[in-house]
Amino acid sequence: DRAPWNRYSFQHVREFVPTVPVRTGAWTSPLPGAPREIGAIEFECDGLRQTVHDFLRTSDTDGFLVLHRGSVIAEHYSNGMDSATRHLSQSVSKSVVATVAGILAGRGLLDVRALVTDYVPELADTAYRGATVQQLLDMTSGVQWDETYTTPDSDCAKLDAACGWKARKHPFWPRTMWELIGSLHRLERAHGESFRYRSIETDVLGFVLQSAGNRPLAELVGTELWAPLGAEHDAYFTVDPAGFACASGGFNATLRDYARFALMLASHGVIDGRRIVPADWITATRAGDPSLFGRAYREVLPDG
């Protein structure tokens, strides 16, 4: 997952780890095009002024697509990628999975005010005891979690191993995502008190959704979101040694289907006149409580 190797691996994830398909349906939603030349547009970031074209080249971007007022005005591929290539989305997976939560909530199959343990009773023996589903969605549980990506023994390093992406460095490390979640017994603060970015929250949410929807996560994403969205191609998740789909970062899809997902969200849950996600769910995602953001997050997002 580091350069230069990720130039290849992010487009060929299935060659490295086990996966499970996310099926689309027979209908493909339209993706209108209104091509414009934007490569020569200049912008400045961190004191560096460059064109869009130069940025795509120097950043080793694989795929770049711009939607403007409902139409694709620019689409660019490089590093061997094309419009049918499934590309790893990393944490955009969290948005895909959380959107399915909104769909199930709208159908009355999921109560976000309920306790996590109402859906997954086994977690009563973990630090998630007393946390609500909404707190998973908001990443405001008080569970102690180290998201540091570069520390060899961080919780995130254990996640990489448990989900099957990397080798386990120690024989006592969790072998699956379920074992990793079950090993979290410490609280760093009360549930709901503050925001902290915890990738594992979305994996816990994945188990909640499987319980609420009574189907494996990849099947839920396919039947509830991907097929109704009118995706052109099947997507897929990476899976851990127990077959659980990596909800926090293992989703892979084509660039144009990511664009359909974005267009639907930008249109308040509707694509091509079809309601996919409840409008009030989309509104709620834009109305979080900025007071829960601590200093480190406010440096990047001053208003939370």
Short mmCIF file of C-alpha atoms in Angstrom, two decimals:
data_model
loop_
_atom_site.label_atom_id
_atom_site.label_comp_id
_atom_site.label_asym_id
_atom_site.label_seq_id
_atom_site.Cartn_x
_atom_site.Cartn_y
_atom_site.Cartn_z
CA ASP A 1 0.00 0.00 0.00
CA ARG A 2 3.00 2.32 -0.51
CA ALA A 3 4.47 3.94 -3.60
CA PRO A 4 5.60 2.81 -6.08
CA TRP A 5 3.98 -0.60 -5.52
CA ASN A 6 0.48 0.80 -5.00
CA ARG A 7 0.52 2.07 -8.60
CA TYR A 8 -0.24 -1.57 -9.43
CA SER A 9 -1.80 -3.07 -6.31
CA PHE A 10 -4.63 -0.56 -5.86
CA GLN A 11 -5.95 -1.56 -9.30
CA HIS A 12 -5.36 -5.31 -8.84
CA VAL A 13 -6.42 -5.97 -5.26
CA ARG A 14 -7.96 -9.33 -6.20
CA GLU A 15 -4.53 -10.65 -7.13
CA PHE A 16 -3.30 -10.15 -3.57
CA VAL A 17 -6.13 -10.88 -1.12
CA PRO A 18 -9.45 -12.78 -1.07
CA THR A 19 -12.52 -10.80 -2.13
CA VAL A 20 -16.30 -11.10 -2.33
CA PRO A 21 -18.41 -9.54 -5.11
CA VAL A 22 -20.94 -6.75 -4.66
CA ARG A 23 -23.46 -7.42 -7.41
CA THR A 24 -25.16 -4.75 -9.46
CA GLY A 25 -28.43 -5.21 -11.29
CA ALA A 26 -29.68 -5.14 -14.87
CA TRP A 27 -30.39 -1.39 -14.87
CA THR A 28 -27.59 1.13 -15.38
CA SER A 29 -28.24 4.73 -14.39
CA PRO A 30 -27.26 7.37 -16.94
CA LEU A 31 -24.13 9.45 -16.35
CA PRO A 32 -24.50 12.52 -18.60
CA GLY A 33 -21.39 13.95 -20.21
CA ALA A 34 -20.51 17.54 -21.08
CA PRO A 35 -16.73 17.38 -21.72
CA ARG A 36 -14.67 20.50 -21.13
CA GLU A 37 -10.93 21.09 -21.20
CA ILE A 38 -9.85 21.77 -17.62
CA GLY A 39 -6.23 20.56 -17.67
CA ALA A 40 -4.85 24.08 -18.12
CA ILE A 41 -6.69 25.51 -15.10
CA GLU A 42 -4.19 26.74 -12.50
CA PHE A 43 -4.56 26.56 -8.73
CA GLU A 44 -2.37 27.07 -5.71
CA CYS A 45 -1.95 24.71 -2.77
CA ASP A 46 0.58 25.09 0.07
CA GLY A 47 2.39 27.79 -1.88
CA LEU A 48 2.78 25.67 -5.02
CA ARG A 49 1.05 26.90 -8.19
CA GLN A 50 0.37 24.34 -10.88
CA THR A 51 -2.17 23.25 -13.47
CA VAL A 52 -4.67 20.44 -13.09
CA HIS A 53 -2.71 18.52 -15.73
CA ASP A 54 0.55 18.90 -13.82
CA PHE A 55 -1.08 17.87 -10.56
CA LEU A 56 -2.48 14.65 -12.07
CA ARG A 57 0.98 13.79 -13.38
CA THR A 58 3.02 14.65 -10.28
CA SER A 59 0.56 13.03 -7.86
CA ASP A 60 0.49 9.72 -9.79
CA THR A 61 -3.30 9.92 -9.94
CA ASP A 62 -4.84 6.77 -11.44
CA GLY A 63 -8.30 8.11 -12.22
CA PHE A 64 -9.80 11.59 -12.13
CA LEU A 65 -13.44 12.50 -12.82
CA VAL A 66 -15.20 15.82 -12.33
CA LEU A 67 -18.98 16.10 -11.96
CA HIS A 68 -20.43 19.59 -12.42
CA ARG A 69 -24.16 20.23 -12.19
CA GLY A 70 -24.94 16.59 -12.81
CA SER A 71 -22.67 16.05 -15.81
CA VAL A 72 -19.20 14.57 -16.24
CA ILE A 73 -17.08 17.44 -17.55
CA ALA A 74 -13.69 15.70 -17.22
CA GLU A 75 -12.52 12.10 -17.08
CA HIS A 76 -8.89 11.02 -17.04
CA TYR A 77 -7.10 7.68 -16.59
CA SER A 78 -3.42 6.80 -16.23
CA ASN A 79 -1.07 4.17 -14.75
CA GLY A 80 -2.89 1.48 -16.76
CA MET A 81 -6.34 2.22 -15.37
CA ASP A 82 -9.43 2.44 -17.57
CA SER A 83 -13.18 2.89 -17.13
CA ALA A 84 -13.70 -0.81 -16.25
CA THR A 85 -10.92 -1.02 -13.65
CA ARG A 86 -12.03 -1.62 -10.07
CA HIS A 87 -9.91 0.58 -7.83
CA LEU A 88 -9.46 0.34 -4.06
CA SER A 89 -11.29 3.16 -2.28
CA GLN A 90 -9.72 2.84 1.18
CA SER A 91 -11.84 4.85 3.65
CA VAL A 92 -14.43 5.91 1.08
CA SER A 93 -15.67 2.40 1.94
CA LYS A 94 -16.92 3.91 5.20
CA SER A 95 -19.27 6.21 3.29
CA VAL A 96 -20.60 3.30 1.22
CA VAL A 97 -21.29 1.18 4.29
CA ALA A 98 -22.80 4.06 6.29
CA THR A 99 -25.12 4.88 3.39
CA VAL A 100 -26.50 1.34 3.61
CA ALA A 101 -27.15 2.04 7.29
CA GLY A 102 -29.25 5.01 6.20
CA ILE A 103 -31.21 2.86 3.77
CA LEU A 104 -31.95 0.20 6.41
CA ALA A 105 -32.89 2.89 8.93
CA GLY A 106 -35.31 4.39 6.42
CA ARG A 107 -36.96 1.00 6.01
CA GLY A 108 -37.31 0.52 9.75
CA LEU A 109 -34.81 -2.34 9.90
CA LEU A 110 -32.21 -0.36 11.87
CA ASP A 111 -32.69 1.96 14.85
CA VAL A 112 -29.62 4.20 15.14
CA ARG A 113 -30.67 5.19 18.66
CA ALA A 114 -30.46 1.57 19.80
CA LEU A 115 -27.45 0.09 21.55
CA VAL A 116 -24.84 -1.74 19.51
CA THR A 117 -25.43 -4.74 21.77
CA ASP A 118 -29.10 -4.82 20.77
CA TYR A 119 -27.89 -6.07 17.40
CA VAL A 120 -24.65 -7.80 18.40
CA PRO A 121 -25.10 -9.04 22.00
CA GLU A 122 -21.63 -10.62 22.04
CA LEU A 123 -20.10 -7.14 22.22
CA ALA A 124 -21.40 -6.75 25.80
CA ASP A 125 -18.00 -8.08 26.86
CA THR A 126 -16.17 -5.27 25.04
CA ALA A 127 -15.76 -1.51 25.44
CA TYR A 128 -18.67 -1.09 23.00
CA ARG A 129 -21.05 -1.99 25.81
CA GLY A 130 -23.36 1.03 26.20
CA ALA A 131 -22.51 2.62 22.82
CA THR A 132 -25.28 3.40 20.33
CA VAL A 133 -25.36 2.72 16.61
CA GLN A 134 -25.42 6.49 16.03
CA GLN A 135 -22.16 6.79 17.95
CA LEU A 136 -20.59 4.23 15.62
CA LEU A 137 -21.76 6.29 12.65
CA ASP A 138 -20.39 9.49 14.20
CA MET A 139 -17.19 7.87 15.55
CA THR A 140 -18.00 9.22 19.00
CA SER A 141 -17.76 6.05 21.04
CA GLY A 142 -15.27 6.30 23.88
CA VAL A 143 -13.42 3.12 22.91
CA GLN A 144 -9.65 3.36 23.19
CA TRP A 145 -8.16 3.00 19.70
CA ASP A 146 -4.82 3.99 18.16
CA GLU A 147 -5.32 5.02 14.51
CA THR A 148 -1.60 5.67 13.94
CA TYR A 149 -0.73 4.13 10.57
CA THR A 150 3.05 4.19 10.92
CA THR A 151 3.40 2.70 14.42
CA PRO A 152 4.25 -1.03 14.09
CA ASP A 153 2.14 -2.17 17.05
CA SER A 154 -0.81 0.26 16.79
CA ASP A 155 -4.40 -0.90 16.69
CA CYS A 156 -4.44 0.05 13.00
CA ALA A 157 -1.48 -2.25 12.35
CA LYS A 158 -3.47 -5.04 13.98
CA LEU A 159 -6.45 -4.12 11.78
CA ASP A 160 -4.30 -4.46 8.65
CA ALA A 161 -3.35 -7.95 9.77
CA ALA A 162 -6.80 -8.99 10.98
CA CYS A 163 -8.47 -7.96 7.71
CA GLY A 164 -5.93 -10.05 5.76
CA TRP A 165 -4.02 -7.22 4.09
CA LYS A 166 -0.74 -7.80 5.92
CA ALA A 167 0.99 -10.56 7.84
CA ARG A 168 0.47 -10.87 11.60
CA LYS A 169 3.65 -9.68 13.31
CA HIS A 170 2.95 -11.59 16.50
CA PRO A 171 1.17 -14.95 17.03
CA PHE A 172 -1.03 -13.43 19.75
CA TRP A 173 -2.46 -10.74 17.43
CA PRO A 174 -6.14 -11.14 16.42
CA ARG A 175 -6.57 -13.40 13.40
CA THR A 176 -9.86 -11.87 12.18
CA MET A 177 -11.79 -8.62 12.42
CA TRP A 178 -14.20 -10.23 14.88
CA GLU A 179 -11.31 -11.21 17.16
CA LEU A 180 -9.86 -7.70 16.92
CA ILE A 181 -13.16 -6.07 17.89
CA GLY A 182 -13.54 -8.58 20.72
CA SER A 183 -10.14 -7.57 22.09
CA LEU A 184 -11.15 -3.92 22.65
CA HIS A 185 -11.94 -3.65 26.36
CA ARG A 186 -10.78 -0.16 27.34
CA LEU A 187 -12.60 3.15 27.29
CA GLU A 188 -10.66 6.40 26.96
CA ARG A 189 -13.72 8.52 27.71
CA ALA A 190 -17.50 8.27 27.96
CA HIS A 191 -19.47 7.26 24.86
CA GLY A 192 -20.69 10.30 22.94
CA GLU A 193 -18.32 12.75 24.60
CA SER A 194 -16.08 13.55 21.63
CA PHE A 195 -15.16 12.61 18.06
CA ARG A 196 -12.10 10.53 17.32
CA TYR A 197 -11.37 8.97 13.94
CA ARG A 198 -11.53 5.22 14.52
CA SER A 199 -11.59 3.00 11.44
CA ILE A 200 -12.76 0.05 13.50
CA GLU A 201 -16.09 1.81 14.21
CA THR A 202 -17.23 1.12 10.65
CA ASP A 203 -16.26 -2.55 10.93
CA VAL A 204 -18.35 -2.81 14.10
CA LEU A 205 -21.13 -1.11 12.11
CA GLY A 206 -20.70 -3.79 9.45
CA PHE A 207 -21.54 -6.51 11.99
CA VAL A 208 -24.53 -4.46 13.18
CA LEU A 209 -25.82 -4.15 9.61
CA GLN A 210 -25.42 -7.88 8.99
CA SER A 211 -27.57 -8.52 12.04
CA ALA A 212 -30.18 -5.88 11.16
CA GLY A 213 -30.35 -6.88 7.50
CA ASN A 214 -29.91 -10.62 8.10
CA ARG A 215 -27.44 -10.92 5.23
CA PRO A 216 -23.66 -10.70 4.72
CA LEU A 217 -22.40 -7.15 4.31
CA ALA A 218 -21.36 -7.48 0.65
CA GLU A 219 -24.80 -8.82 -0.24
CA LEU A 220 -26.48 -5.99 1.68
CA VAL A 221 -24.43 -3.35 -0.15
CA GLY A 222 -25.31 -4.99 -3.46
CA THR A 223 -29.05 -5.39 -2.98
CA GLU A 224 -29.71 -2.21 -1.00
CA LEU A 225 -27.35 0.26 -2.69
CA TRP A 226 -25.28 -0.90 -5.65
CA ALA A 227 -28.05 -2.41 -7.77
CA PRO A 228 -30.65 0.30 -6.97
CA LEU A 229 -27.99 2.94 -7.71
CA GLY A 230 -27.71 1.59 -11.25
CA ALA A 231 -23.99 0.85 -11.02
CA GLU A 232 -22.56 -0.29 -14.33
CA HIS A 233 -20.14 -2.85 -12.91
CA ASP A 234 -20.03 -5.24 -9.98
CA ALA A 235 -17.84 -3.97 -7.15
CA TYR A 236 -16.09 -6.06 -4.51
CA PHE A 237 -14.85 -6.06 -0.92
CA THR A 238 -11.70 -7.61 0.45
CA VAL A 239 -12.51 -10.22 3.12
CA ASP A 240 -10.68 -11.38 6.22
CA PRO A 241 -9.79 -15.05 6.92
CA ALA A 242 -13.30 -15.58 8.33
CA GLY A 243 -14.98 -14.13 5.22
CA PHE A 244 -16.05 -10.79 6.75
CA ALA A 245 -15.98 -7.88 4.29
CA CYS A 246 -13.60 -5.09 5.34
CA ALA A 247 -16.16 -2.33 5.90
CA SER A 248 -13.61 0.31 6.88
CA GLY A 249 -11.47 0.25 3.74
CA GLY A 250 -11.85 -2.78 1.47
CA PHE A 251 -14.38 -1.59 -1.12
CA ASN A 252 -13.33 -1.59 -4.81
CA ALA A 253 -15.28 -0.14 -7.76
CA THR A 254 -14.89 1.69 -11.05
CA LEU A 255 -14.41 5.44 -11.19
CA ARG A 256 -17.68 6.02 -13.05
CA ASP A 257 -19.62 4.02 -10.45
CA TYR A 258 -18.00 6.06 -7.68
CA ALA A 259 -19.27 9.06 -9.64
CA ARG A 260 -22.81 7.64 -9.64
CA PHE A 261 -22.57 7.21 -5.87
CA ALA A 262 -21.39 10.83 -5.51
CA LEU A 263 -24.09 12.14 -7.84
CA MET A 264 -26.77 10.36 -5.83
CA LEU A 265 -25.53 11.87 -2.56
CA ALA A 266 -25.23 15.34 -4.10
CA SER A 267 -28.83 14.96 -5.31
CA HIS A 268 -30.11 14.31 -1.77
CA GLY A 269 -30.38 10.55 -2.23
CA VAL A 270 -31.92 10.46 -5.72
CA ILE A 271 -30.48 9.31 -9.06
CA ASP A 272 -32.34 9.42 -12.37
CA GLY A 273 -35.54 10.20 -10.47
CA ARG A 274 -35.21 7.16 -8.20
CA ARG A 275 -35.03 7.57 -4.44
CA ILE A 276 -32.12 5.49 -3.09
CA VAL A 277 -31.47 7.01 0.35
CA PRO A 278 -33.94 8.91 2.56
CA ALA A 279 -33.52 12.67 2.14
CA ASP A 280 -33.53 13.27 5.89
CA TRP A 281 -30.57 10.89 6.24
CA ILE A 282 -28.55 12.93 3.75
CA THR A 283 -29.49 16.12 5.60
CA ALA A 284 -28.47 14.61 8.92
CA THR A 285 -25.00 13.73 7.62
CA ARG A 286 -24.43 17.44 6.98
CA ALA A 287 -25.54 18.52 10.45
CA GLY A 288 -23.04 17.05 12.89
CA ASP A 289 -22.07 18.64 16.21
CA PRO A 290 -18.80 20.58 15.68
CA SER A 291 -18.30 20.92 19.44
CA LEU A 292 -17.29 17.24 19.53
CA PHE A 293 -14.18 17.98 17.40
CA GLY A 294 -10.95 18.31 19.39
CA ARG A 295 -7.97 20.53 18.64
CA ALA A 296 -6.17 18.17 16.25
CA TYR A 297 -9.21 18.00 13.99
CA ARG A 298 -9.93 21.73 14.19
CA GLU A 299 -6.49 22.49 12.74
CA VAL A 300 -7.73 20.97 9.49
CA LEU A 301 -11.47 21.66 9.84
CA PRO A 302 -11.87 24.77 12.03
CA ASP A 303 -15.65 24.54 12.11
CA GLY A 304 -15.75 20.78 12.60
#
